[in-house]
Amino acid sequence: MKKIIPSLITGSLALVAANVQADDAGMIESLSGYNVNDSAFTKSTGINVGGWASGGITYASHNAPSNSNSPITFNDRINEFQLNQLNLFAEKAVNKGDKWDFGGRVDFMFGTDTRFTHATGWDDKLIPRNNGNSPGEGERFYDVAFPQAYAEIYAPFGNGITAKIGHFYTIIGYEVVTSPDNFFYSHAYTMQYGEPFTHTGALLSYDVNDWLSVTGGAVNGWDNFRQQPGAWDFLGGVTLTPSDDTSLAISLISGDTNQTDNLNTTMYSVVLQHSFTEKLHYVLQHDFGVYQNGATNSGQNADWYGVNQYLTYDINDKLGAGVRAEWFRDSQGYRTGIGSGGSFYAVTAGLNYAPNAWLKLRPELRYDYFGADSDGTKAYDDGNEFDQLGVAMDMIVTF
């Protein structure tokens, strides 16, 4: 730690100072030359292109021989730099008005995060790989994915119906895959183990009025493209926004895991967001899921549930501070694969520092603890520790 943390801090501060000076000198404009979104083609078609690159490093209070940060995923390695995401996208948003409109979006991602968001039968087929199950055989540490590739249609019926058809990110939960849209570098256990990442299918959205919107459709299960084409699930939700300061989102997915077995998976997520002031923001999330009919070796149902709380404060227009407290219950050890039922507890404190519009730094301090129900299973340091203290930071560059 004495070697890693000072060098990490010193290097980061030097990078920030250099970037602030570069921004002041107008270096951004000289590097790019021109903005492709200002071209005649993009303006006439309404297409917007862009992306981001994010990468970071994590230090833990142990030195696992495997350098694994498991069961924490995404920033799943310790003492080594990870390029988490290099994401490029092209998008045409639909215009909601009194006329039909068509759009869509395609995302391409390279990095270590792609391994956790792969859609079976699609992303795992893009690059040839061996048939082994361990990293380096059937899995690539750095991989590619198309997490989104969908068409969007707006129909001017009533207040307007928007249809999304194709492959897209889930509507369930609070945290998301895309790095720029999260406060913390690391993720909550609910997002890592309790929720789907992507879906393939069709989703309809309708704004009933100014404070109520509903969403519903049919999707091909969890993180699945074509491996089980007959396993259709219902995906839907309701969002209430009674005021500018408060919103409540309730989402649900339910259906058979595949088209041959009667194995239903159902989970819901409730996300309440409230701003106490213009600077102080609070989020409360609750998830519950159950996998029925033979999920465990004993033939019983497997369930998981948890509660997350987030409190963030905007210190100024460049700096924010936040705390996340979470409890995730994996009753049979089915979702996390720990091998024992138990509860995960974690507290994370972090900062968001954006010295300019295209750069963000996210340092954080995180403490994790796993309490096994009966057999004393240890979750951290390759199964040798009950708890873990971690220091991590990443950098996000948008373009």
PDB file of N, CA, C and O in Angstrom, residues 12 18 30 36 47 52 55 61 67 77 108 126 138 142 148 169 194 203 211 220 226 277 305 357 369 373 376 399:
ATOM      1  N   SER A  12      -2.200  10.857 -10.464  1.00  0.00           N
ATOM      2  CA  SER A  12      -3.527  11.389 -10.767  1.00  0.00           C
ATOM      3  C   SER A  12      -3.554  12.902 -10.667  1.00  0.00           C
ATOM      4  O   SER A  12      -4.141  13.586 -11.501  1.00  0.00           O
ATOM      5  N   ALA A  18      -2.326  18.679 -15.597  1.00  0.00           N
ATOM      6  CA  ALA A  18      -2.036  18.784 -17.023  1.00  0.00           C
ATOM      7  C   ALA A  18      -3.305  19.003 -17.835  1.00  0.00           C
ATOM      8  O   ALA A  18      -3.332  19.806 -18.764  1.00  0.00           O
ATOM      9  N   SER A  30      -7.744  21.698 -30.557  1.00  0.00           N
ATOM     10  CA  SER A  30      -6.650  21.460 -31.485  1.00  0.00           C
ATOM     11  C   SER A  30      -6.404  19.965 -31.688  1.00  0.00           C
ATOM     12  O   SER A  30      -5.946  19.541 -32.738  1.00  0.00           O
ATOM     13  N   VAL A  36     -17.375  15.855 -35.283  1.00  0.00           N
ATOM     14  CA  VAL A  36     -18.110  15.150 -36.323  1.00  0.00           C
ATOM     15  C   VAL A  36     -19.606  15.407 -36.221  1.00  0.00           C
ATOM     16  O   VAL A  36     -20.328  15.372 -37.231  1.00  0.00           O
ATOM     17  N   ILE A  47     -28.217  12.126 -36.329  1.00  0.00           N
ATOM     18  CA  ILE A  47     -27.375  11.098 -35.711  1.00  0.00           C
ATOM     19  C   ILE A  47     -26.302  11.755 -34.849  1.00  0.00           C
ATOM     20  O   ILE A  47     -25.658  12.727 -35.256  1.00  0.00           O
ATOM     21  N   TRP A  52     -16.683   7.057 -24.713  1.00  0.00           N
ATOM     22  CA  TRP A  52     -15.895   7.330 -23.518  1.00  0.00           C
ATOM     23  C   TRP A  52     -14.888   6.202 -23.322  1.00  0.00           C
ATOM     24  O   TRP A  52     -15.027   5.100 -23.863  1.00  0.00           O
ATOM     25  N   GLY A  55     -10.937   3.671 -17.043  1.00  0.00           N
ATOM     26  CA  GLY A  55     -10.024   2.673 -16.515  1.00  0.00           C
ATOM     27  C   GLY A  55      -9.567   3.068 -15.137  1.00  0.00           C
ATOM     28  O   GLY A  55      -9.594   4.252 -14.767  1.00  0.00           O
ATOM     29  N   SER A  61      -6.912  -4.827   1.064  1.00  0.00           N
ATOM     30  CA  SER A  61      -6.167  -5.059   2.302  1.00  0.00           C
ATOM     31  C   SER A  61      -5.532  -6.441   2.359  1.00  0.00           C
ATOM     32  O   SER A  61      -4.911  -6.800   3.346  1.00  0.00           O
ATOM     33  N   ASN A  67      -4.605 -12.309  -7.509  1.00  0.00           N
ATOM     34  CA  ASN A  67      -4.902 -10.897  -7.782  1.00  0.00           C
ATOM     35  C   ASN A  67      -6.390 -10.654  -8.004  1.00  0.00           C
ATOM     36  O   ASN A  67      -6.788  -9.662  -8.609  1.00  0.00           O
ATOM     37  N   ARG A  77      -9.986  -6.908 -10.268  1.00  0.00           N
ATOM     38  CA  ARG A  77      -8.576  -7.228 -10.086  1.00  0.00           C
ATOM     39  C   ARG A  77      -7.960  -6.226  -9.109  1.00  0.00           C
ATOM     40  O   ARG A  77      -8.371  -5.065  -9.044  1.00  0.00           O
ATOM     41  N   PHE A 108     -20.716  -0.154 -29.110  1.00  0.00           N
ATOM     42  CA  PHE A 108     -19.644  -1.148 -29.151  1.00  0.00           C
ATOM     43  C   PHE A 108     -18.728  -0.910 -27.967  1.00  0.00           C
ATOM     44  O   PHE A 108     -18.314   0.230 -27.711  1.00  0.00           O
ATOM     45  N   LEU A 126     -18.551 -13.393 -30.798  1.00  0.00           N
ATOM     46  CA  LEU A 126     -17.916 -12.416 -31.673  1.00  0.00           C
ATOM     47  C   LEU A 126     -16.450 -12.740 -31.939  1.00  0.00           C
ATOM     48  O   LEU A 126     -15.940 -12.498 -33.032  1.00  0.00           O
ATOM     49  N   GLY A 138     -12.062 -20.435 -21.901  1.00  0.00           N
ATOM     50  CA  GLY A 138     -13.343 -20.077 -22.490  1.00  0.00           C
ATOM     51  C   GLY A 138     -13.693 -18.621 -22.309  1.00  0.00           C
ATOM     52  O   GLY A 138     -14.715 -18.164 -22.785  1.00  0.00           O
ATOM     53  N   TYR A 142      -9.826  -9.284 -21.556  1.00  0.00           N
ATOM     54  CA  TYR A 142     -10.242  -8.146 -22.389  1.00  0.00           C
ATOM     55  C   TYR A 142     -11.056  -8.708 -23.545  1.00  0.00           C
ATOM     56  O   TYR A 142     -10.574  -9.553 -24.295  1.00  0.00           O
ATOM     57  N   GLN A 148     -25.701  -2.764 -26.854  1.00  0.00           N
ATOM     58  CA  GLN A 148     -26.954  -2.214 -27.369  1.00  0.00           C
ATOM     59  C   GLN A 148     -26.908  -2.169 -28.897  1.00  0.00           C
ATOM     60  O   GLN A 148     -25.910  -1.763 -29.491  1.00  0.00           O
ATOM     61  N   TYR A 169     -30.026  -2.198 -22.840  1.00  0.00           N
ATOM     62  CA  TYR A 169     -29.795  -2.314 -21.409  1.00  0.00           C
ATOM     63  C   TYR A 169     -31.109  -2.440 -20.653  1.00  0.00           C
ATOM     64  O   TYR A 169     -32.152  -1.947 -21.092  1.00  0.00           O
ATOM     65  N   GLY A 194     -27.759  -9.497  -8.622  1.00  0.00           N
ATOM     66  CA  GLY A 194     -29.201  -9.629  -8.456  1.00  0.00           C
ATOM     67  C   GLY A 194     -30.044  -9.191  -9.623  1.00  0.00           C
ATOM     68  O   GLY A 194     -31.265  -9.376  -9.609  1.00  0.00           O
ATOM     69  N   LEU A 203     -39.880  -3.404 -26.262  1.00  0.00           N
ATOM     70  CA  LEU A 203     -40.335  -2.698 -25.068  1.00  0.00           C
ATOM     71  C   LEU A 203     -41.095  -1.446 -25.493  1.00  0.00           C
ATOM     72  O   LEU A 203     -40.606  -0.656 -26.306  1.00  0.00           O
ATOM     73  N   TRP A 211     -46.667  13.066 -14.687  1.00  0.00           N
ATOM     74  CA  TRP A 211     -46.004  12.450 -13.540  1.00  0.00           C
ATOM     75  C   TRP A 211     -46.070  10.921 -13.532  1.00  0.00           C
ATOM     76  O   TRP A 211     -45.527  10.286 -12.630  1.00  0.00           O
ATOM     77  N   ASN A 220     -36.129 -11.698 -24.226  1.00  0.00           N
ATOM     78  CA  ASN A 220     -35.589 -13.053 -24.278  1.00  0.00           C
ATOM     79  C   ASN A 220     -34.762 -13.367 -23.031  1.00  0.00           C
ATOM     80  O   ASN A 220     -33.595 -13.727 -23.112  1.00  0.00           O
ATOM     81  N   ARG A 226     -29.812 -15.162 -28.309  1.00  0.00           N
ATOM     82  CA  ARG A 226     -30.493 -16.182 -29.113  1.00  0.00           C
ATOM     83  C   ARG A 226     -30.235 -17.604 -28.616  1.00  0.00           C
ATOM     84  O   ARG A 226     -30.621 -18.561 -29.273  1.00  0.00           O
ATOM     85  N   THR A 277     -32.216  19.071  -1.048  1.00  0.00           N
ATOM     86  CA  THR A 277     -31.914  20.432  -1.495  1.00  0.00           C
ATOM     87  C   THR A 277     -31.387  20.332  -2.918  1.00  0.00           C
ATOM     88  O   THR A 277     -31.324  19.248  -3.500  1.00  0.00           O
ATOM     89  N   TYR A 305     -32.185 -10.909  -2.123  1.00  0.00           N
ATOM     90  CA  TYR A 305     -32.810  -9.607  -1.897  1.00  0.00           C
ATOM     91  C   TYR A 305     -31.811  -8.688  -1.212  1.00  0.00           C
ATOM     92  O   TYR A 305     -30.778  -9.137  -0.683  1.00  0.00           O
ATOM     93  N   ALA A 357     -15.234  19.424 -18.743  1.00  0.00           N
ATOM     94  CA  ALA A 357     -16.430  18.720 -19.204  1.00  0.00           C
ATOM     95  C   ALA A 357     -16.151  17.305 -19.687  1.00  0.00           C
ATOM     96  O   ALA A 357     -17.069  16.489 -19.735  1.00  0.00           O
ATOM     97  N   TYR A 369     -17.957  -6.945   3.997  1.00  0.00           N
ATOM     98  CA  TYR A 369     -17.984  -8.034   4.978  1.00  0.00           C
ATOM     99  C   TYR A 369     -19.017  -9.065   4.532  1.00  0.00           C
ATOM    100  O   TYR A 369     -20.111  -8.712   4.079  1.00  0.00           O
ATOM    101  N   ASP A 373     -24.106 -18.129   6.812  1.00  0.00           N
ATOM    102  CA  ASP A 373     -25.181 -18.563   7.691  1.00  0.00           C
ATOM    103  C   ASP A 373     -24.731 -19.604   8.706  1.00  0.00           C
ATOM    104  O   ASP A 373     -25.127 -19.558   9.872  1.00  0.00           O
ATOM    105  N   GLY A 376     -19.203 -20.980   8.127  1.00  0.00           N
ATOM    106  CA  GLY A 376     -18.002 -20.171   8.260  1.00  0.00           C
ATOM    107  C   GLY A 376     -17.288 -19.874   6.961  1.00  0.00           C
ATOM    108  O   GLY A 376     -16.081 -19.585   6.956  1.00  0.00           O
ATOM    109  N   PHE A 399     -15.847  11.661 -25.097  1.00  0.00           N
ATOM    110  CA  PHE A 399     -15.525  12.323 -26.366  1.00  0.00           C
ATOM    111  C   PHE A 399     -16.695  12.187 -27.325  1.00  0.00           C
ATOM    112  O   PHE A 399     -17.658  11.461 -27.043  1.00  0.00           O
TER     113      PHE A 399
END
